[in-house]
XYZ file of C-alpha atoms in Angstrom:
360
model
C 138.509 122.081 76.877
C 137.599 120.915 80.405
C 135.852 124.187 81.162
C 133.779 123.686 78.021
C 132.872 120.017 78.588
C 131.705 120.483 82.179
C 128.923 122.984 81.457
C 127.928 120.933 78.412
C 127.574 117.722 80.454
C 125.756 119.592 83.181
C 123.260 120.916 80.656
C 122.732 117.420 79.223
C 122.167 115.952 82.684
C 119.709 118.681 83.637
C 117.813 118.100 80.416
C 117.792 114.331 80.968
C 116.464 114.484 84.507
C 113.923 117.154 83.653
C 112.439 114.757 81.099
C 112.092 111.879 83.575
C 108.458 110.987 84.290
C 106.945 112.190 87.526
C 106.955 109.571 90.262
C 103.342 110.321 91.127
C 100.024 110.061 89.356
C 97.586 112.957 89.162
C 93.812 113.008 89.435
C 93.622 113.268 85.643
C 95.461 109.951 85.234
C 92.494 108.025 86.650
C 91.095 106.777 83.348
C 94.504 106.153 81.783
C 95.694 103.619 84.366
C 94.595 99.968 84.269
C 92.911 99.072 87.531
C 91.154 96.112 89.167
C 88.363 96.339 91.732
C 88.590 92.946 93.414
C 85.456 93.169 95.540
C 82.079 93.787 93.880
C 78.721 92.001 93.924
C 76.631 91.603 90.754
C 73.221 90.291 91.817
C 71.446 91.675 88.776
C 71.423 91.108 85.043
C 72.055 94.826 84.601
C 75.467 95.637 83.170
C 75.516 99.143 84.675
C 78.380 98.426 87.070
C 80.439 96.727 84.374
C 79.687 99.626 82.030
C 81.039 102.025 84.654
C 84.127 99.840 84.975
C 84.758 99.848 81.231
C 84.422 103.636 81.192
C 86.855 103.962 84.110
C 89.428 101.393 82.899
C 88.588 98.889 85.645
C 88.531 95.108 85.568
C 86.113 93.658 88.132
C 85.883 90.611 90.337
C 82.336 89.782 91.366
C 82.122 87.805 94.576
C 79.441 85.234 95.405
C 78.462 85.285 99.084
C 76.149 83.183 101.241
C 74.161 86.223 102.394
C 70.462 85.775 103.281
C 69.425 88.870 101.304
C 71.354 87.808 98.177
C 69.996 85.468 95.491
C 70.462 81.717 96.093
C 73.986 80.532 95.338
C 73.117 78.838 92.005
C 71.542 82.118 90.857
C 74.644 84.063 91.889
C 76.745 81.695 89.792
C 74.356 82.114 86.854
C 74.597 85.890 87.073
C 78.385 85.739 87.313
C 78.579 83.564 84.206
C 76.127 85.853 82.412
C 78.338 88.877 83.035
C 81.447 86.912 82.031
C 79.778 85.950 78.758
C 78.733 89.543 78.053
C 82.005 91.188 79.096
C 84.728 88.521 79.184
C 87.503 91.128 79.051
C 86.252 92.994 82.103
C 85.064 90.580 84.806
C 85.845 87.354 86.682
C 84.177 85.770 89.682
C 84.707 84.016 92.984
C 82.200 81.385 94.090
C 81.379 80.146 97.578
C 79.754 77.310 99.506
C 76.908 76.947 101.986
C 76.775 75.691 105.566
C 73.013 75.180 105.345
C 73.253 71.357 105.363
C 76.102 71.182 107.866
C 74.485 68.279 109.749
C 74.412 66.088 106.630
C 77.226 63.508 106.909
C 77.983 64.057 103.210
C 78.115 67.843 103.544
C 81.865 68.213 102.916
C 81.817 66.127 99.752
C 78.722 67.919 98.454
C 80.213 71.365 98.950
C 83.559 70.401 97.439
C 81.655 69.167 94.398
C 79.758 72.475 94.264
C 83.037 74.400 94.381
C 84.669 72.135 91.795
C 81.805 72.742 89.387
C 82.254 76.509 89.690
C 86.010 76.179 89.182
C 85.281 74.219 86.014
C 82.998 77.084 84.965
C 85.747 79.649 85.484
C 85.644 80.759 89.127
C 89.116 81.896 90.223
C 88.572 81.294 93.933
C 85.994 81.228 96.700
C 84.884 83.556 99.446
C 83.795 82.695 102.970
C 81.640 85.125 104.897
C 81.012 86.235 108.461
C 78.198 83.699 108.929
C 81.159 81.460 109.728
C 81.817 82.604 113.271
C 78.692 84.720 113.693
C 75.655 82.703 112.541
C 76.016 78.963 112.043
C 76.404 76.554 114.958
C 77.497 72.932 115.041
C 75.708 69.948 116.541
C 76.978 70.911 120.010
C 75.516 74.391 119.735
C 78.929 76.019 119.363
C 79.589 78.650 116.712
C 81.321 77.251 113.642
C 84.552 79.228 113.514
C 86.940 79.574 110.576
C 89.355 77.056 112.107
C 86.718 74.330 112.567
C 88.275 70.968 111.559
C 85.341 70.088 109.314
C 86.147 73.026 107.044
C 89.720 71.880 106.464
C 89.028 69.536 103.498
C 87.361 72.427 101.666
C 90.305 74.753 102.206
C 92.693 71.950 101.269
C 90.797 71.473 98.002
C 91.011 75.195 97.218
C 94.745 75.151 97.941
C 95.312 72.014 95.846
C 93.475 73.609 92.925
C 95.738 76.659 93.101
C 92.786 78.956 93.718
C 92.375 81.902 96.085
C 90.493 81.981 99.373
C 88.929 85.346 100.188
C 87.595 85.640 103.719
C 85.312 88.132 105.418
C 85.561 86.900 108.988
C 84.264 88.816 111.955
C 83.537 92.502 111.631
C 85.350 95.796 112.188
C 86.363 96.225 115.791
C 83.727 98.960 116.005
C 81.160 96.157 115.956
C 82.019 95.396 119.581
C 81.678 99.036 120.670
C 78.578 101.107 121.462
C 77.377 103.215 118.539
C 78.613 106.471 120.043
C 82.177 105.130 120.382
C 82.545 103.913 116.798
C 85.255 105.631 114.789
C 83.602 105.894 111.363
C 80.097 106.910 110.390
C 79.387 104.083 107.945
C 79.947 101.486 110.692
C 77.623 103.410 112.966
C 74.943 103.491 110.263
C 75.363 99.813 109.338
C 75.175 98.417 112.846
C 72.250 100.637 113.724
C 70.428 99.200 110.708
C 71.546 95.610 111.356
C 71.565 95.151 115.155
C 71.775 91.380 114.687
C 75.396 91.927 113.639
C 76.191 94.544 116.311
C 78.148 92.375 118.708
C 78.125 94.961 121.473
C 74.478 93.942 121.855
C 75.317 90.233 121.809
C 78.003 89.438 124.398
C 77.088 85.752 124.134
C 78.661 85.675 120.664
C 82.384 85.112 120.012
C 84.503 88.172 120.767
C 86.442 90.205 118.226
C 89.647 88.590 119.474
C 88.190 85.100 119.014
C 87.189 85.885 115.427
C 90.672 87.101 114.536
C 92.320 84.210 116.374
C 90.247 81.668 114.416
C 91.325 83.311 111.155
C 94.954 83.261 112.281
C 94.627 79.569 113.169
C 93.316 78.898 109.662
C 96.341 80.655 108.178
C 98.685 78.603 110.344
C 97.030 75.387 109.171
C 97.281 76.386 105.497
C 100.530 78.308 105.008
C 100.517 77.668 101.242
C 97.012 78.859 100.411
C 96.607 82.229 98.687
C 94.537 84.063 101.277
C 92.990 87.504 100.854
C 91.537 88.995 104.012
C 88.561 91.056 102.913
C 88.010 94.463 104.493
C 91.638 94.902 105.631
C 91.441 91.465 107.192
C 89.138 92.799 109.942
C 92.207 94.497 111.431
C 91.170 97.811 109.918
C 91.428 99.793 113.135
C 95.241 99.995 113.399
C 97.806 99.700 110.615
C 100.423 98.664 113.175
C 98.313 95.662 114.178
C 97.666 94.809 110.543
C 101.401 94.989 109.840
C 102.001 92.382 112.551
C 99.627 89.971 110.777
C 101.228 90.591 107.404
C 104.663 89.946 108.908
C 103.446 86.754 110.539
C 101.649 85.268 107.516
C 103.476 85.614 104.167
C 100.509 84.067 102.330
C 98.147 86.812 103.531
C 97.119 89.854 101.527
C 94.222 92.151 102.353
C 91.725 94.089 100.311
C 90.453 97.514 101.321
C 86.791 97.021 100.446
C 84.513 99.264 102.513
C 87.391 100.032 104.889
C 89.251 102.894 103.210
C 87.443 105.183 105.626
C 89.339 103.509 108.462
C 92.613 104.392 106.752
C 91.381 107.945 106.337
C 90.413 108.120 110.017
C 93.926 107.014 110.955
C 95.331 109.523 108.452
C 93.718 112.276 110.506
C 95.716 111.125 113.523
C 99.033 110.278 111.864
C 99.165 110.576 108.087
C 102.821 109.610 107.804
C 102.282 106.375 109.709
C 99.512 105.345 107.332
C 101.516 106.410 104.289
C 104.616 104.547 105.464
C 102.500 101.452 106.088
C 101.105 101.577 102.554
C 104.594 101.875 101.114
C 106.142 99.224 103.358
C 103.409 96.666 102.586
C 102.787 97.690 98.988
C 102.966 94.050 97.827
C 100.185 92.901 100.174
C 97.469 95.537 99.744
C 94.714 95.180 97.138
C 92.138 97.691 96.005
C 88.451 96.810 96.365
C 85.222 98.633 97.108
C 82.297 96.285 97.939
C 80.182 98.041 95.318
C 77.062 96.074 94.476
C 74.123 95.954 92.107
C 70.871 94.037 92.524
C 67.386 93.694 91.117
C 66.361 96.142 88.397
C 68.456 99.179 89.281
C 68.624 102.755 88.086
C 71.552 102.230 85.729
C 72.675 105.846 85.652
C 72.609 106.062 89.432
C 74.691 102.882 89.711
C 77.250 104.216 87.236
C 77.414 107.642 88.855
C 77.896 106.182 92.338
C 80.550 103.711 91.202
C 82.597 106.286 89.321
C 82.320 108.773 92.184
C 83.537 106.114 94.637
C 86.457 105.101 92.440
C 87.481 108.697 91.755
C 87.324 109.693 95.432
C 89.512 106.741 96.433
C 91.949 107.546 93.624
C 92.277 111.126 94.866
C 92.998 109.913 98.403
C 95.775 107.622 97.248
C 97.449 109.754 94.546
C 97.195 113.337 95.878
C 98.034 115.166 99.078
C 94.928 117.312 98.921
C 92.755 118.023 101.929
C 89.419 116.275 101.490
C 86.232 115.384 103.317
C 83.569 112.696 103.027
C 80.578 111.276 104.871
C 82.497 108.363 106.353
C 84.479 110.340 108.914
C 84.035 113.693 110.604
C 86.492 116.416 109.661
C 89.055 116.720 106.898
C 91.991 114.454 106.087
C 94.924 114.655 103.705
C 95.566 112.379 100.763
C 98.525 109.992 100.922
C 100.161 110.818 97.547
C 101.666 107.373 97.117
C 104.374 106.771 94.500
C 103.341 105.415 91.115
C 104.848 101.995 91.711
C 102.801 101.618 94.893
C 99.608 102.700 93.147
C 100.240 100.252 90.298
C 100.622 97.384 92.762
C 97.601 98.273 94.884
C 95.349 98.823 91.886
C 96.584 96.114 89.524
C 99.653 93.950 90.040
C 98.729 92.625 93.489
C 95.283 91.600 92.277
C 96.898 89.695 89.418
C 99.320 87.976 91.796
C 96.812 86.997 94.476
C 93.713 86.254 92.358
C 95.132 85.276 88.939
C 92.228 86.679 86.885
C 91.838 85.675 83.254
C 93.173 88.889 81.761
C 94.176 87.282 78.466
C 90.577 87.279 77.223
């Protein structure tokens, strides 16, 4: 009897385990999996980017930013609300505030009221941009850094409202290097096109270390705020350094918008280190792209570019294929992250840190 039962049980166990789902996604799973892109910019009435998201099973967050080349902030809010009304099941938005009237003694109250109005309209958080620390100066002529005391009531209001603070502070470390020493091609192209933001040319501006320190000071002052560091928290150049920040600040998560190339560059040097980092900090990493749309665009071109970007990133994270792109020179290998890590990076972490209105 025993000699009969053993092979029978063995056969059952083999059959059971052979039917267990694979622990990894494939390229073909891209459209099947629910995903959130937490970092896009919709400065157009065109729905092309949202249409691409619907086709690719993405939910989007559109982010208002106080950028000189963007529409005025009230127009950005209008466009965000327009897209929410057209596609309520596929998009939410983050608002922002302006430092334009900093010298006005009522500036803090005015900007809190602006933010409150957008929260009442459905904004799920705010974003601050690199003009804090790199553009605006106070009455003494000093750069207004992220830890400036006058900003504290605004951050306190965001925290008290249970909303999220996204922050693009400083720039990639490449910004403080000469063009020929930069690690990724898109940084080299950007700072060549926008020399006003290439800090290597402006030693009179705050250093990279000062930008990061000001952000860290902000986090120390507000340990309860939900804080998402845009662009890998401007510590994109070394996953070990980023890990130190994540260990130090439990309320910090980071998105990957426009910085996945930096992960790929590091993958060339030590793929396992990058992969282990992604697995170790799987609860703190959020997918985003920085895709944008403005004016009256070529809708098909917008859709094609968005889907190509999303699919290329998906391949990097879910496969171990060798691949190439224009961001870095040479080939690199995909990370082939486990399903549970992919699900967190692409969906669950965004829900936790941004609390989008997915019930619509």
